[in-house]
mmCIF file of C-alpha atoms and ligand atoms in Angstrom:
data_model
loop_
_atom_site.group_PDB
_atom_site.id
_atom_site.type_symbol
_atom_site.label_atom_id
_atom_site.label_comp_id
_atom_site.label_asym_id
_atom_site.label_seq_id
_atom_site.Cartn_x
_atom_site.Cartn_y
_atom_site.Cartn_z
ATOM 1 C CA MET A 1 1.019 -25.453 81.709
ATOM 2 C CA GLU A 2 -0.173 -28.894 82.710
ATOM 3 C CA ILE A 3 -3.747 -30.079 82.844
ATOM 4 C CA ASP A 4 -3.986 -33.363 84.718
ATOM 5 C CA GLY A 5 -0.335 -34.057 84.035
ATOM 6 C CA LYS A 6 -0.575 -33.320 80.299
ATOM 7 C CA PRO A 7 1.293 -30.214 79.009
ATOM 8 C CA TYR A 8 -0.852 -27.729 77.117
ATOM 9 C CA ARG A 9 -0.504 -24.430 75.402
ATOM 10 C CA THR A 10 -3.613 -22.337 74.756
ATOM 11 C CA ILE A 11 -3.119 -22.497 70.969
ATOM 12 C CA TRP A 12 -1.337 -25.034 68.768
ATOM 13 C CA VAL A 13 -1.062 -26.220 65.146
ATOM 14 C CA GLU A 14 -3.233 -29.281 64.520
ATOM 15 C CA ASP A 15 -2.918 -30.081 60.788
ATOM 16 C CA PRO A 16 0.281 -28.240 59.744
ATOM 17 C CA GLY A 17 -0.482 -25.344 57.450
ATOM 18 C CA LYS A 18 -4.212 -26.007 57.651
ATOM 19 C CA THR A 19 -5.783 -25.910 61.129
ATOM 20 C CA VAL A 20 -5.150 -24.601 64.628
ATOM 21 C CA GLY A 21 -6.414 -25.908 67.975
ATOM 22 C CA VAL A 22 -7.528 -23.774 70.919
ATOM 23 C CA ILE A 23 -9.108 -24.327 74.329
ATOM 24 C CA ASP A 24 -12.737 -23.139 74.403
ATOM 25 C CA GLN A 25 -12.466 -20.835 77.407
ATOM 26 C CA THR A 26 -16.204 -20.077 77.393
ATOM 27 C CA LYS A 27 -16.810 -23.636 78.606
ATOM 28 C CA LEU A 28 -14.412 -23.475 81.594
ATOM 29 C CA PRO A 29 -14.431 -24.270 84.471
ATOM 30 C CA HIS A 30 -17.171 -26.843 84.004
ATOM 31 C CA VAL A 31 -16.092 -28.393 80.722
ATOM 32 C CA PHE A 32 -12.623 -28.690 79.183
ATOM 33 C CA GLU A 33 -13.121 -28.689 75.422
ATOM 34 C CA THR A 34 -10.834 -27.832 72.497
ATOM 35 C CA LEU A 35 -11.894 -26.376 69.164
ATOM 36 C CA THR A 36 -10.379 -26.540 65.691
ATOM 37 C CA LEU A 37 -9.997 -23.263 63.777
ATOM 38 C CA ALA A 38 -9.923 -23.952 60.044
ATOM 39 C CA SER A 39 -10.758 -20.565 58.514
ATOM 40 C CA LEU A 40 -10.285 -16.824 58.959
ATOM 41 C CA GLU A 41 -13.883 -16.588 60.193
ATOM 42 C CA ASP A 42 -13.302 -19.347 62.743
ATOM 43 C CA ALA A 43 -10.403 -17.349 64.181
ATOM 44 C CA ALA A 44 -12.289 -14.038 64.108
ATOM 45 C CA VAL A 45 -15.327 -15.495 65.878
ATOM 46 C CA ALA A 46 -13.085 -17.213 68.441
ATOM 47 C CA ILE A 47 -11.704 -13.796 69.406
ATOM 48 C CA GLU A 48 -15.060 -11.948 69.267
ATOM 49 C CA ASP A 49 -16.874 -14.580 71.342
ATOM 50 C CA MET A 50 -13.959 -14.869 73.795
ATOM 51 C CA ILE A 51 -13.397 -18.521 73.089
ATOM 52 C CA VAL A 52 -9.838 -17.262 73.267
ATOM 53 C CA ARG A 53 -9.116 -14.041 75.222
ATOM 54 C CA GLY A 54 -6.312 -12.214 76.924
ATOM 55 C CA ALA A 55 -4.122 -9.762 75.035
ATOM 56 C CA PRO A 56 -1.190 -12.041 74.100
ATOM 57 C CA LEU A 57 -3.489 -14.929 73.156
ATOM 58 C CA ILE A 58 -5.650 -12.591 71.077
ATOM 59 C CA GLY A 59 -2.471 -11.588 69.229
ATOM 60 C CA ALA A 60 -1.411 -15.195 68.714
ATOM 61 C CA THR A 61 -4.874 -16.185 67.475
ATOM 62 C CA ALA A 62 -4.916 -13.213 65.091
ATOM 63 C CA ALA A 63 -1.543 -14.296 63.724
ATOM 64 C CA TYR A 64 -2.872 -17.774 62.973
ATOM 65 C CA GLY A 65 -6.151 -16.278 61.712
ATOM 66 C CA PHE A 66 -4.005 -14.359 59.215
ATOM 67 C CA CYS A 67 -2.522 -17.689 58.057
ATOM 68 C CA LEU A 68 -5.936 -19.313 57.732
ATOM 69 C CA GLY A 69 -7.134 -16.338 55.699
ATOM 70 C CA LEU A 70 -4.142 -16.521 53.366
ATOM 71 C CA ASN A 71 -4.848 -20.207 52.774
ATOM 72 C CA ALA A 72 -8.086 -19.083 51.131
ATOM 73 C CA ASP A 73 -6.959 -15.836 49.490
ATOM 74 C CA SER A 74 -3.335 -14.641 49.423
ATOM 75 C CA SER A 75 -3.922 -11.746 46.992
ATOM 76 C CA ASP A 76 -3.301 -8.123 47.971
ATOM 77 C CA ALA A 77 -7.042 -7.652 48.335
ATOM 78 C CA GLY A 78 -7.166 -10.802 50.415
ATOM 79 C CA VAL A 79 -4.489 -9.504 52.787
ATOM 80 C CA SER A 80 -6.449 -6.283 53.310
ATOM 81 C CA ALA A 81 -9.688 -8.166 53.925
ATOM 82 C CA ILE A 82 -7.976 -10.496 56.420
ATOM 83 C CA TYR A 83 -6.422 -7.581 58.293
ATOM 84 C CA ASP A 84 -9.716 -5.687 58.460
ATOM 85 C CA ARG A 85 -11.764 -8.700 59.586
ATOM 86 C CA LEU A 86 -9.409 -9.574 62.414
ATOM 87 C CA TYR A 87 -8.758 -5.949 63.407
ATOM 88 C CA ARG A 88 -12.424 -5.324 64.134
ATOM 89 C CA THR A 89 -12.860 -8.337 66.407
ATOM 90 C CA ARG A 90 -11.981 -6.530 69.688
ATOM 91 C CA PRO A 91 -10.762 -2.918 70.006
ATOM 92 C CA THR A 92 -8.771 -2.678 73.235
ATOM 93 C CA ALA A 93 -5.946 -5.238 73.449
ATOM 94 C CA VAL A 94 -3.109 -3.729 71.414
ATOM 95 C CA ASN A 95 -1.506 -7.149 70.833
ATOM 96 C CA LEU A 96 -4.143 -7.630 68.144
ATOM 97 C CA ARG A 97 -2.874 -4.660 66.118
ATOM 98 C CA TRP A 98 0.723 -5.577 66.881
ATOM 99 C CA ALA A 99 0.296 -9.123 65.539
ATOM 100 C CA LEU A 100 -1.633 -8.016 62.455
ATOM 101 C CA ASP A 101 0.972 -5.377 61.634
ATOM 102 C CA GLU A 102 3.715 -8.003 62.022
ATOM 103 C CA MET A 103 1.944 -10.407 59.659
ATOM 104 C CA ARG A 104 1.070 -7.776 57.056
ATOM 105 C CA ALA A 105 4.614 -6.369 57.022
ATOM 106 C CA LEU A 106 5.918 -9.892 56.518
ATOM 107 C CA VAL A 107 3.832 -10.632 53.428
ATOM 108 C CA ASP A 108 3.315 -7.187 51.897
ATOM 109 C CA ASN A 109 6.239 -7.281 49.478
ATOM 110 C CA ARG A 110 6.187 -11.012 48.826
ATOM 111 C CA ALA A 111 4.600 -12.927 45.964
ATOM 112 C CA PRO A 112 1.088 -14.126 46.854
ATOM 113 C CA ALA A 113 2.156 -17.736 46.364
ATOM 114 C CA GLU A 114 4.820 -17.364 49.074
ATOM 115 C CA ARG A 115 2.670 -15.615 51.668
ATOM 116 C CA ALA A 116 0.898 -18.455 53.471
ATOM 117 C CA ALA A 117 4.034 -20.497 54.184
ATOM 118 C CA LEU A 118 5.849 -17.414 55.497
ATOM 119 C CA ALA A 119 2.854 -16.501 57.654
ATOM 120 C CA TRP A 120 2.553 -19.952 59.250
ATOM 121 C CA GLU A 121 6.235 -19.814 60.142
ATOM 122 C CA ARG A 122 5.930 -16.336 61.682
ATOM 123 C CA ALA A 123 2.800 -17.223 63.647
ATOM 124 C CA ALA A 124 4.664 -20.139 65.225
ATOM 125 C CA GLU A 125 7.537 -17.783 66.118
ATOM 126 C CA ILE A 126 5.116 -15.317 67.716
ATOM 127 C CA CYS A 127 3.772 -18.110 69.907
ATOM 128 C CA ASP A 128 7.201 -19.423 70.864
ATOM 129 C CA ASP A 129 8.391 -15.882 71.596
ATOM 130 C CA ASP A 130 5.317 -15.268 73.750
ATOM 131 C CA VAL A 131 6.180 -18.281 75.905
ATOM 132 C CA GLU A 132 9.766 -17.070 76.397
ATOM 133 C CA ILE A 133 8.544 -13.541 77.170
ATOM 134 C CA SER A 134 6.111 -14.865 79.774
ATOM 135 C CA LYS A 135 8.880 -16.904 81.398
ATOM 136 C CA ALA A 136 11.120 -13.825 81.519
ATOM 137 C CA ILE A 137 8.283 -11.836 83.100
ATOM 138 C CA GLY A 138 7.984 -14.688 85.577
ATOM 139 C CA ARG A 139 11.657 -14.542 86.512
ATOM 140 C CA ASN A 140 11.585 -10.756 86.884
ATOM 141 C CA GLY A 141 8.412 -10.837 88.968
ATOM 142 C CA LEU A 142 9.705 -13.735 91.063
ATOM 143 C CA ALA A 143 12.371 -11.437 92.505
ATOM 144 C CA LEU A 144 9.647 -9.119 93.816
ATOM 145 C CA ILE A 145 7.796 -12.001 95.463
ATOM 146 C CA GLU A 146 11.055 -13.219 97.022
ATOM 147 C CA GLU A 147 11.710 -9.762 98.445
ATOM 148 C CA ILE A 148 8.333 -9.818 100.185
ATOM 149 C CA ALA A 149 8.745 -13.437 101.263
ATOM 150 C CA ALA A 150 11.946 -12.441 103.075
ATOM 151 C CA THR A 151 9.956 -10.028 105.255
ATOM 152 C CA LYS A 152 7.225 -12.510 106.217
ATOM 153 C CA PRO A 153 7.253 -14.544 109.450
ATOM 154 C CA ALA A 154 8.496 -18.098 108.871
ATOM 155 C CA GLY A 155 5.851 -20.292 107.304
ATOM 156 C CA GLU A 156 3.579 -17.440 106.273
ATOM 157 C CA ALA A 157 2.632 -17.155 102.611
ATOM 158 C CA VAL A 158 3.036 -14.123 100.400
ATOM 159 C CA ASN A 159 -0.520 -13.017 99.640
ATOM 160 C CA VAL A 160 -0.920 -11.806 96.062
ATOM 161 C CA LEU A 161 -4.156 -10.329 94.758
ATOM 162 C CA THR A 162 -4.908 -10.573 91.064
ATOM 163 C CA HIS A 163 -7.821 -9.365 88.953
ATOM 164 C CA CYS A 164 -9.439 -11.111 85.996
ATOM 165 C CA ASN A 165 -7.300 -13.728 84.238
ATOM 166 C CA ALA A 166 -3.799 -12.765 83.241
ATOM 167 C CA GLY A 167 -2.823 -16.385 83.556
ATOM 168 C CA TRP A 168 -1.504 -18.955 81.156
ATOM 169 C CA LEU A 169 -4.991 -19.008 79.657
ATOM 170 C CA ALA A 170 -4.533 -15.367 78.599
ATOM 171 C CA THR A 171 -1.213 -16.032 76.854
ATOM 172 C CA VAL A 172 0.309 -18.939 74.978
ATOM 173 C CA ASP A 173 1.714 -20.316 78.238
ATOM 174 C CA TRP A 174 2.735 -19.279 81.805
ATOM 175 C CA GLY A 175 0.661 -16.038 81.747
ATOM 176 C CA THR A 176 1.815 -12.561 82.628
ATOM 177 C CA ALA A 177 0.540 -11.757 86.152
ATOM 178 C CA THR A 178 0.588 -15.442 87.086
ATOM 179 C CA ALA A 179 4.039 -16.222 85.673
ATOM 180 C CA PRO A 180 5.856 -14.890 88.789
ATOM 181 C CA ILE A 181 3.337 -16.764 90.954
ATOM 182 C CA TYR A 182 3.901 -20.076 89.163
ATOM 183 C CA MET A 183 7.675 -19.598 89.374
ATOM 184 C CA ALA A 184 7.495 -18.800 93.096
ATOM 185 C CA TYR A 185 5.358 -21.893 93.649
ATOM 186 C CA GLU A 186 7.751 -24.063 91.632
ATOM 187 C CA LYS A 187 10.639 -22.668 93.716
ATOM 188 C CA GLY A 188 8.916 -23.680 96.947
ATOM 189 C CA ILE A 189 8.125 -20.146 98.100
ATOM 190 C CA LYS A 190 4.868 -20.090 100.079
ATOM 191 C CA VAL A 191 2.458 -18.076 97.980
ATOM 192 C CA HIS A 192 -1.302 -17.618 98.151
ATOM 193 C CA VAL A 193 -3.477 -15.849 95.608
ATOM 194 C CA TRP A 194 -6.626 -13.797 96.258
ATOM 195 C CA VAL A 195 -8.579 -14.328 93.045
ATOM 196 C CA ASP A 196 -11.036 -11.555 92.144
ATOM 197 C CA GLU A 197 -14.074 -13.236 90.593
ATOM 198 C CA THR A 198 -14.117 -10.346 88.065
ATOM 199 C CA ARG A 199 -17.648 -9.562 87.057
ATOM 200 C CA PRO A 200 -19.325 -9.606 84.674
ATOM 201 C CA ARG A 201 -17.688 -12.495 82.788
ATOM 202 C CA ASN A 202 -16.031 -13.922 85.898
ATOM 203 C CA GLN A 203 -12.675 -14.645 84.289
ATOM 204 C CA GLY A 204 -11.220 -14.876 87.796
ATOM 205 C CA ALA A 205 -13.760 -17.367 89.101
ATOM 206 C CA SER A 206 -13.926 -19.462 85.944
ATOM 207 C CA LEU A 207 -10.386 -19.214 84.585
ATOM 208 C CA THR A 208 -7.828 -18.052 87.167
ATOM 209 C CA ALA A 209 -9.247 -20.231 89.933
ATOM 210 C CA TRP A 210 -9.381 -23.156 87.505
ATOM 211 C CA GLU A 211 -5.814 -22.841 86.272
ATOM 212 C CA LEU A 212 -4.307 -22.192 89.720
ATOM 213 C CA GLY A 213 -6.250 -25.149 91.088
ATOM 214 C CA ARG A 214 -5.076 -27.417 88.281
ATOM 215 C CA HIS A 215 -1.486 -26.442 89.069
ATOM 216 C CA GLY A 216 -1.870 -26.749 92.844
ATOM 217 C CA VAL A 217 -1.248 -23.101 93.716
ATOM 218 C CA PRO A 218 -3.066 -22.111 96.948
ATOM 219 C CA HIS A 219 -5.744 -19.526 96.224
ATOM 220 C CA THR A 220 -9.008 -18.100 97.539
ATOM 221 C CA LEU A 221 -11.836 -16.804 95.380
ATOM 222 C CA ILE A 222 -13.224 -13.448 96.491
ATOM 223 C CA ALA A 223 -15.937 -11.107 95.301
ATOM 224 C CA ASP A 224 -14.580 -8.100 93.416
ATOM 225 C CA ASN A 225 -15.498 -5.720 96.229
ATOM 226 C CA VAL A 226 -13.598 -7.597 98.960
ATOM 227 C CA GLY A 227 -10.037 -6.700 97.904
ATOM 228 C CA GLY A 228 -9.925 -3.238 99.479
ATOM 229 C CA HIS A 229 -11.242 -4.593 102.762
ATOM 230 C CA LEU A 230 -8.544 -7.312 102.792
ATOM 231 C CA MET A 231 -5.898 -4.671 102.132
ATOM 232 C CA GLN A 232 -7.156 -2.600 105.094
ATOM 233 C CA HIS A 233 -6.625 -5.671 107.273
ATOM 234 C CA GLY A 234 -3.092 -6.328 106.069
ATOM 235 C CA LEU A 235 -4.051 -9.490 104.194
ATOM 236 C CA VAL A 236 -2.670 -8.443 100.804
ATOM 237 C CA ASP A 237 1.114 -8.169 100.387
ATOM 238 C CA MET A 238 1.044 -7.163 96.732
ATOM 239 C CA CYS A 239 -1.183 -6.935 93.697
ATOM 240 C CA ILE A 240 -0.106 -8.247 90.291
ATOM 241 C CA VAL A 241 -2.459 -7.726 87.353
ATOM 242 C CA GLY A 242 -2.191 -7.973 83.586
ATOM 243 C CA THR A 243 -2.946 -5.386 80.944
ATOM 244 C CA ASP A 244 -4.439 -5.169 77.492
ATOM 245 C CA ARG A 245 -2.713 -1.969 76.525
ATOM 246 C CA THR A 246 -0.126 0.093 78.423
ATOM 247 C CA THR A 247 0.736 3.537 77.119
ATOM 248 C CA ALA A 248 4.144 5.086 76.522
ATOM 249 C CA GLN A 249 3.763 6.989 79.811
ATOM 250 C CA GLY A 250 2.742 3.908 81.809
ATOM 251 C CA ASP A 251 -1.040 4.234 81.986
ATOM 252 C CA VAL A 252 -2.496 0.723 82.231
ATOM 253 C CA CYS A 253 -5.663 -0.408 80.490
ATOM 254 C CA ASN A 254 -6.960 -3.635 81.977
ATOM 255 C CA LYS A 255 -10.156 -5.443 82.883
ATOM 256 C CA ILE A 256 -12.866 -3.254 84.394
ATOM 257 C CA GLY A 257 -12.344 -2.921 88.117
ATOM 258 C CA THR A 258 -8.558 -2.779 87.984
ATOM 259 C CA TYR A 259 -8.562 1.000 88.589
ATOM 260 C CA LEU A 260 -10.594 0.594 91.767
ATOM 261 C CA LYS A 261 -8.172 -2.074 93.031
ATOM 262 C CA ALA A 262 -5.252 0.253 92.349
ATOM 263 C CA LEU A 263 -6.932 3.045 94.316
ATOM 264 C CA ALA A 264 -7.445 0.717 97.272
ATOM 265 C CA ALA A 265 -3.841 -0.474 97.009
ATOM 266 C CA GLN A 266 -2.500 3.078 97.091
ATOM 267 C CA ASP A 267 -4.741 3.966 100.030
ATOM 268 C CA ASN A 268 -3.351 1.010 101.976
ATOM 269 C CA GLY A 269 0.284 1.158 100.897
ATOM 270 C CA VAL A 270 0.051 -2.154 99.007
ATOM 271 C CA PRO A 271 2.489 -2.464 96.056
ATOM 272 C CA PHE A 272 0.509 -2.578 92.792
ATOM 273 C CA TYR A 273 2.403 -4.215 89.923
ATOM 274 C CA VAL A 274 1.410 -4.751 86.317
ATOM 275 C CA ALA A 275 2.931 -7.633 84.362
ATOM 276 C CA LEU A 276 3.164 -7.150 80.618
ATOM 277 C CA PRO A 277 5.043 -8.201 77.489
ATOM 278 C CA SER A 278 6.409 -5.410 75.293
ATOM 279 C CA THR A 279 3.830 -6.435 72.703
ATOM 280 C CA THR A 280 1.221 -4.876 74.984
ATOM 281 C CA ILE A 281 2.891 -1.468 75.049
ATOM 282 C CA ASP A 282 1.244 1.075 72.755
ATOM 283 C CA TRP A 283 4.044 3.542 72.058
ATOM 284 C CA THR A 284 1.672 5.713 69.994
ATOM 285 C CA VAL A 285 -0.529 6.605 72.966
ATOM 286 C CA ALA A 286 0.342 8.724 76.000
ATOM 287 C CA ASP A 287 -2.841 9.493 77.932
ATOM 288 C CA GLY A 288 -4.611 6.162 78.418
ATOM 289 C CA VAL A 289 -7.774 7.533 79.956
ATOM 290 C CA ARG A 290 -8.425 9.764 76.973
ATOM 291 C CA GLU A 291 -6.947 7.786 74.104
ATOM 292 C CA ILE A 292 -7.488 4.048 74.629
ATOM 293 C CA PRO A 293 -10.709 2.690 73.041
ATOM 294 C CA ILE A 294 -12.730 0.854 75.693
ATOM 295 C CA GLU A 295 -14.700 -2.122 74.422
ATOM 296 C CA GLN A 296 -18.435 -2.009 75.123
ATOM 297 C CA ARG A 297 -19.767 -5.546 75.347
ATOM 298 C CA LYS A 298 -23.341 -6.826 75.232
ATOM 299 C CA GLY A 299 -25.685 -6.440 78.202
ATOM 300 C CA GLU A 300 -26.363 -10.156 78.469
ATOM 301 C CA GLU A 301 -22.950 -10.529 80.123
ATOM 302 C CA LEU A 302 -24.473 -8.739 83.136
ATOM 303 C CA THR A 303 -28.083 -9.922 82.957
ATOM 304 C CA LYS A 304 -27.354 -13.624 82.435
ATOM 305 C CA ILE A 305 -24.977 -16.098 84.051
ATOM 306 C CA ALA A 306 -24.031 -19.674 83.209
ATOM 307 C CA GLY A 307 -23.691 -22.379 85.822
ATOM 308 C CA ARG A 308 -23.707 -26.104 86.354
ATOM 309 C CA LEU A 309 -26.689 -27.900 87.880
ATOM 310 C CA GLU A 310 -26.248 -30.773 90.338
ATOM 311 C CA THR A 311 -27.055 -33.031 87.375
ATOM 312 C CA GLY A 312 -23.915 -31.682 85.682
ATOM 313 C CA GLU A 313 -25.912 -29.850 83.037
ATOM 314 C CA VAL A 314 -24.636 -26.331 82.339
ATOM 315 C CA VAL A 315 -27.452 -23.810 81.987
ATOM 316 C CA THR A 316 -27.774 -20.065 81.611
ATOM 317 C CA VAL A 317 -30.175 -18.076 83.779
ATOM 318 C CA ASP A 318 -31.348 -14.473 83.976
ATOM 319 C CA ILE A 319 -30.204 -12.554 87.053
ATOM 320 C CA ALA A 320 -31.733 -9.144 86.294
ATOM 321 C CA PRO A 321 -35.163 -7.805 85.275
ATOM 322 C CA GLU A 322 -36.010 -8.477 81.655
ATOM 323 C CA GLY A 323 -35.155 -5.519 79.439
ATOM 324 C CA VAL A 324 -33.132 -3.716 82.114
ATOM 325 C CA PRO A 325 -30.877 -1.068 80.525
ATOM 326 C CA VAL A 326 -27.214 -2.152 80.777
ATOM 327 C CA ARG A 327 -23.846 -0.482 80.253
ATOM 328 C CA ASN A 328 -20.962 -2.967 79.987
ATOM 329 C CA ASP A 329 -17.538 -1.295 79.694
ATOM 330 C CA ALA A 330 -15.082 -4.184 79.521
ATOM 331 C CA PHE A 331 -11.945 -2.258 80.575
ATOM 332 C CA ASP A 332 -10.749 0.752 82.545
ATOM 333 C CA VAL A 333 -7.482 2.681 82.709
ATOM 334 C CA THR A 334 -5.291 2.896 85.788
ATOM 335 C CA PRO A 335 -3.161 6.066 85.669
ATOM 336 C CA ALA A 336 0.567 5.453 85.938
ATOM 337 C CA ARG A 337 0.682 7.304 89.283
ATOM 338 C CA LEU A 338 -1.161 4.369 90.888
ATOM 339 C CA VAL A 339 1.231 1.724 89.504
ATOM 340 C CA THR A 340 4.220 0.703 91.638
ATOM 341 C CA GLY A 341 6.063 -0.899 88.749
ATOM 342 C CA LEU A 342 5.819 -2.634 85.403
ATOM 343 C CA ILE A 343 7.134 -6.205 85.240
ATOM 344 C CA THR A 344 8.314 -6.794 81.685
ATOM 345 C CA GLU A 345 10.438 -9.418 79.938
ATOM 346 C CA ARG A 346 13.390 -7.020 80.142
ATOM 347 C CA GLY A 347 13.040 -6.197 83.832
ATOM 348 C CA VAL A 348 10.961 -4.158 86.256
ATOM 349 C CA CYS A 349 10.625 -0.437 85.649
ATOM 350 C CA ALA A 350 8.684 2.565 86.857
ATOM 351 C CA ALA A 351 5.337 3.146 85.160
ATOM 352 C CA SER A 352 6.669 6.127 83.260
ATOM 353 C CA GLU A 353 7.999 7.149 79.861
ATOM 354 C CA ARG A 354 11.493 7.256 81.349
ATOM 355 C CA GLY A 355 11.074 3.818 82.890
ATOM 356 C CA LEU A 356 9.836 2.178 79.703
ATOM 357 C CA LYS A 357 12.350 3.898 77.423
ATOM 358 C CA GLY A 358 15.108 2.826 79.782
ATOM 359 C CA LEU A 359 14.205 -0.808 79.218
ATOM 360 C CA PHE A 360 13.253 -0.658 75.552
ATOM 361 C CA ASP A 361 15.658 1.895 74.028
ATOM 362 C CA ARG A 362 12.831 3.787 72.346
HETATM 363 C C1 LIG B 401 -2.394 -11.006 79.802
HETATM 364 S S1 LIG B 401 -3.684 -10.119 79.095
HETATM 365 C C2 LIG B 401 -4.921 -10.474 80.250
HETATM 366 C C3 LIG B 401 -5.977 -9.438 80.271
HETATM 367 O O1 LIG B 401 -6.985 -9.714 79.282
HETATM 368 C C4 LIG B 401 -8.238 -9.801 79.949
HETATM 369 O O2 LIG B 401 -9.288 -9.290 79.208
HETATM 370 P P1 LIG B 401 -10.264 -10.300 78.397
HETATM 371 O O3 LIG B 401 -10.494 -11.501 79.254
HETATM 372 O O4 LIG B 401 -11.516 -9.451 78.173
HETATM 373 O O5 LIG B 401 -9.546 -10.613 77.110
HETATM 374 C C5 LIG B 401 -8.035 -9.002 81.209
HETATM 375 O O6 LIG B 401 -8.081 -7.609 80.969
HETATM 376 C C6 LIG B 401 -6.666 -9.462 81.598
HETATM 377 O O7 LIG B 401 -6.009 -8.693 82.551
#
């Protein structure tokens, strides 16, 4: 998308075959800074420290991390070490495993000397494909927004609630949950977004609000616990969220707090949609609550918060008693029964095995 009139993706090749550029998302919204990834470790740390985050972008970064690793060691042992290092960066988003499996399958039966060039080509394809997939998700989700817009009084906006950041910053471009929103906005449909701040890392406040603001999409930042209340008062027409891993039966793993939003949506008859690329479907898992590994992140994400002083300096402060015990589950699983539909690049389907197999011929 554009930042101050200049088109950006979230990841790009800087020095062909040697380095990759990314936006440092830990610095947003206060500072826009890019980083150069020049090694496997650079890419692995960028994922672990959430310099880049969001399932599709994690996959894209892992693909380029594979390339950077091969630049240093393209032997069979090197391929295994690269795979293992990147695989253990974050456990929940299945795009990571998908991308690593794609890259390893590509190079496994090729001569070591050929591997890096092949990998750089494939990583670029993965990124280009991700953009096209996001645009297709946008078109398919746009139809749902248009359906609701047709029922609204003239001049009233369609109010969409989203959780965390499933925006263009979570993908290579366009986003998943935000792609239909951007397309509706571009088409002149009045749309407004309730942006969950999304504790503890505040991806909504720091990323979704930033990217929607940069693009001019009307939005309102809300505390995570406000959404249900707004739904009770008829102020939410639909929810669209992203996902890090959706199971073969349609259970949706997403940022912590998504499940509670889905419960409130069901209780208030608000359609609850999940936007996802097929690369986020884990066909090997059925029961998401029992089978999806949920990332446990460090306690500091709850006990500390970063902010900008009036001087412009960005500082981090403690917001909890020193040494307080913390549990920080980064994701939860919304059972398929609470999901109205899955918005994929191939169309919208029921959150069910039948729905997904109908779209993906599995
Ligand atoms: C389009 S995937 C977005 C998905 O990823 C986020 O998690 P994180 O910021 O920890 O990588 C969140 O669950 C979003 O819904």
